[in-house]
mmCIF file with all atom_site columns, C-alpha atoms in Angstrom:
data_model
loop_
_atom_site.group_PDB
_atom_site.id
_atom_site.type_symbol
_atom_site.label_atom_id
_atom_site.label_alt_id
_atom_site.label_comp_id
_atom_site.label_asym_id
_atom_site.label_entity_id
_atom_site.label_seq_id
_atom_site.pdbx_PDB_ins_code
_atom_site.Cartn_x
_atom_site.Cartn_y
_atom_site.Cartn_z
_atom_site.occupancy
_atom_site.B_iso_or_equiv
_atom_site.pdbx_formal_charge
_atom_site.auth_seq_id
_atom_site.auth_comp_id
_atom_site.auth_asym_id
_atom_site.auth_atom_id
_atom_site.pdbx_PDB_model_num
ATOM 1  C CA . UNK A 1 1  ? 19.737  -7.167  33.453 1.00 53.00 ? 12 UNK A CA 1
ATOM 2  C CA . UNK A 1 2  ? 18.500  -10.239 35.240 1.00 64.00 ? 13 UNK A CA 1
ATOM 3  C CA . UNK A 1 3  ? 14.728  -10.619 34.900 1.00 71.00 ? 14 UNK A CA 1
ATOM 4  C CA . UNK A 1 4  ? 14.344  -7.686  32.527 1.00 81.00 ? 15 UNK A CA 1
ATOM 5  C CA . UNK A 1 5  ? 12.895  -8.089  29.079 1.00 85.00 ? 16 UNK A CA 1
ATOM 6  C CA . UNK A 1 6  ? 13.835  -5.909  26.135 1.00 88.00 ? 17 UNK A CA 1
ATOM 7  C CA . UNK A 1 7  ? 11.827  -5.276  23.021 1.00 91.00 ? 18 UNK A CA 1
ATOM 8  C CA . UNK A 1 8  ? 12.015  -3.296  19.816 1.00 88.00 ? 19 UNK A CA 1
ATOM 9  C CA . UNK A 1 9  ? 9.386   -1.004  18.284 1.00 86.00 ? 20 UNK A CA 1
ATOM 10 C CA . UNK A 1 10 ? 9.688   -0.420  14.566 1.00 83.00 ? 21 UNK A CA 1
ATOM 11 C CA . UNK A 1 11 ? 8.171   2.519   12.685 1.00 80.00 ? 22 UNK A CA 1
ATOM 12 C CA . UNK A 1 12 ? 8.160   0.934   9.259  1.00 77.00 ? 23 UNK A CA 1
ATOM 13 C CA . UNK A 1 13 ? 6.575   3.537   6.997  1.00 79.00 ? 24 UNK A CA 1
ATOM 14 C CA . UNK A 1 14 ? 9.373   3.808   4.458  1.00 85.00 ? 25 UNK A CA 1
ATOM 15 C CA . UNK A 1 15 ? 10.687  0.257   4.813  1.00 88.00 ? 26 UNK A CA 1
ATOM 16 C CA . UNK A 1 16 ? 10.072  -2.674  2.507  1.00 90.00 ? 27 UNK A CA 1
ATOM 17 C CA . UNK A 1 17 ? 8.489   -5.859  3.820  1.00 91.00 ? 28 UNK A CA 1
ATOM 18 C CA . UNK A 1 18 ? 11.828  -7.615  3.323  1.00 95.00 ? 29 UNK A CA 1
ATOM 19 C CA . UNK A 1 19 ? 13.553  -5.030  5.550  1.00 94.00 ? 30 UNK A CA 1
ATOM 20 C CA . UNK A 1 20 ? 10.914  -5.450  8.260  1.00 93.00 ? 31 UNK A CA 1
ATOM 21 C CA . UNK A 1 21 ? 11.392  -9.235  8.231  1.00 95.00 ? 32 UNK A CA 1
ATOM 22 C CA . UNK A 1 22 ? 15.170  -8.770  8.447  1.00 96.00 ? 33 UNK A CA 1
ATOM 23 C CA . UNK A 1 23 ? 14.786  -6.427  11.455 1.00 94.00 ? 34 UNK A CA 1
ATOM 24 C CA . UNK A 1 24 ? 12.527  -8.916  13.262 1.00 96.00 ? 35 UNK A CA 1
ATOM 25 C CA . UNK A 1 25 ? 14.924  -11.795 12.652 1.00 97.00 ? 36 UNK A CA 1
ATOM 26 C CA . UNK A 1 26 ? 17.868  -9.693  13.785 1.00 97.00 ? 37 UNK A CA 1
ATOM 27 C CA . UNK A 1 27 ? 16.038  -8.655  16.966 1.00 96.00 ? 38 UNK A CA 1
ATOM 28 C CA . UNK A 1 28 ? 15.315  -12.301 17.681 1.00 97.00 ? 39 UNK A CA 1
ATOM 29 C CA . UNK A 1 29 ? 18.926  -13.310 16.994 1.00 97.00 ? 40 UNK A CA 1
ATOM 30 C CA . UNK A 1 30 ? 20.142  -10.585 19.373 1.00 95.00 ? 41 UNK A CA 1
ATOM 31 C CA . UNK A 1 31 ? 17.958  -11.957 22.162 1.00 95.00 ? 42 UNK A CA 1
ATOM 32 C CA . UNK A 1 32 ? 15.193  -9.369  22.285 1.00 95.00 ? 43 UNK A CA 1
ATOM 33 C CA . UNK A 1 33 ? 11.978  -10.656 23.845 1.00 95.00 ? 44 UNK A CA 1
ATOM 34 C CA . UNK A 1 34 ? 9.480   -8.612  21.834 1.00 95.00 ? 45 UNK A CA 1
ATOM 35 C CA . UNK A 1 35 ? 9.033   -6.982  18.444 1.00 95.00 ? 46 UNK A CA 1
ATOM 36 C CA . UNK A 1 36 ? 6.346   -4.344  18.036 1.00 92.00 ? 47 UNK A CA 1
ATOM 37 C CA . UNK A 1 37 ? 5.014   -2.749  14.854 1.00 88.00 ? 48 UNK A CA 1
ATOM 38 C CA . UNK A 1 38 ? 3.143   0.513   14.604 1.00 85.00 ? 49 UNK A CA 1
ATOM 39 C CA . UNK A 1 39 ? 0.395   1.219   12.104 1.00 81.00 ? 50 UNK A CA 1
ATOM 40 C CA . UNK A 1 40 ? 0.410   5.010   11.983 1.00 72.00 ? 51 UNK A CA 1
ATOM 41 C CA . UNK A 1 41 ? 2.383   4.924   8.762  1.00 68.00 ? 52 UNK A CA 1
ATOM 42 C CA . UNK A 1 42 ? -0.021  3.155   6.424  1.00 67.00 ? 53 UNK A CA 1
ATOM 43 C CA . UNK A 1 43 ? 1.142   -0.459  6.613  1.00 79.00 ? 54 UNK A CA 1
ATOM 44 C CA . UNK A 1 44 ? -1.431  -2.874  8.016  1.00 83.00 ? 55 UNK A CA 1
ATOM 45 C CA . UNK A 1 45 ? 0.086   -4.261  11.214 1.00 85.00 ? 56 UNK A CA 1
ATOM 46 C CA . UNK A 1 46 ? -1.807  -7.547  11.535 1.00 88.00 ? 57 UNK A CA 1
ATOM 47 C CA . UNK A 1 47 ? -0.866  -8.813  8.064  1.00 89.00 ? 58 UNK A CA 1
ATOM 48 C CA . UNK A 1 48 ? 2.776   -7.950  8.750  1.00 90.00 ? 59 UNK A CA 1
ATOM 49 C CA . UNK A 1 49 ? 2.668   -9.685  12.138 1.00 92.00 ? 60 UNK A CA 1
ATOM 50 C CA . UNK A 1 50 ? 1.249   -12.809 10.479 1.00 95.00 ? 61 UNK A CA 1
ATOM 51 C CA . UNK A 1 51 ? 4.139   -12.753 8.011  1.00 95.00 ? 62 UNK A CA 1
ATOM 52 C CA . UNK A 1 52 ? 6.639   -12.210 10.835 1.00 96.00 ? 63 UNK A CA 1
ATOM 53 C CA . UNK A 1 53 ? 5.189   -15.161 12.757 1.00 97.00 ? 64 UNK A CA 1
ATOM 54 C CA . UNK A 1 54 ? 6.271   -17.363 9.846  1.00 97.00 ? 65 UNK A CA 1
ATOM 55 C CA . UNK A 1 55 ? 9.739   -15.763 9.712  1.00 96.00 ? 66 UNK A CA 1
ATOM 56 C CA . UNK A 1 56 ? 10.588  -15.921 13.441 1.00 97.00 ? 67 UNK A CA 1
ATOM 57 C CA . UNK A 1 57 ? 10.577  -18.665 16.063 1.00 97.00 ? 68 UNK A CA 1
ATOM 58 C CA . UNK A 1 58 ? 10.416  -17.353 19.630 1.00 96.00 ? 69 UNK A CA 1
ATOM 59 C CA . UNK A 1 59 ? 10.164  -13.555 19.739 1.00 97.00 ? 70 UNK A CA 1
ATOM 60 C CA . UNK A 1 60 ? 6.862   -12.111 20.972 1.00 96.00 ? 71 UNK A CA 1
ATOM 61 C CA . UNK A 1 61 ? 5.121   -10.158 18.213 1.00 96.00 ? 72 UNK A CA 1
ATOM 62 C CA . UNK A 1 62 ? 2.823   -7.290  19.105 1.00 92.00 ? 73 UNK A CA 1
ATOM 63 C CA . UNK A 1 63 ? 1.240   -4.090  17.873 1.00 88.00 ? 74 UNK A CA 1
ATOM 64 C CA . UNK A 1 64 ? 2.010   -0.617  19.043 1.00 80.00 ? 75 UNK A CA 1
ATOM 65 C CA . UNK A 1 65 ? -0.064  2.167   17.523 1.00 76.00 ? 76 UNK A CA 1
ATOM 66 C CA . UNK A 1 66 ? -3.188  1.021   15.664 1.00 77.00 ? 77 UNK A CA 1
ATOM 67 C CA . UNK A 1 67 ? -5.626  3.058   13.660 1.00 73.00 ? 78 UNK A CA 1
ATOM 68 C CA . UNK A 1 68 ? -9.057  2.085   14.981 1.00 76.00 ? 79 UNK A CA 1
ATOM 69 C CA . UNK A 1 69 ? -10.754 4.754   12.830 1.00 75.00 ? 80 UNK A CA 1
ATOM 70 C CA . UNK A 1 70 ? -9.995  2.862   9.611  1.00 71.00 ? 81 UNK A CA 1
ATOM 71 C CA . UNK A 1 71 ? -11.393 -0.494  10.781 1.00 70.00 ? 82 UNK A CA 1
ATOM 72 C CA . UNK A 1 72 ? -14.987 -1.659  10.515 1.00 68.00 ? 83 UNK A CA 1
#
């Protein structure tokens, strides 16, 4: 898989924040390049990504599905 980058997208609606952090750290430990959160499930993605930026070192953090209708 030379030159390819792999990432993970997590639908985290029924997961605790602790579980989400554990998944991000595990993805990083396994060598994934990116970790993406969706927001269609009620959790606010940007606050979670800020938390994950403190819990991880090198993995790229990104959003997937965002709800623009609920933002001002």
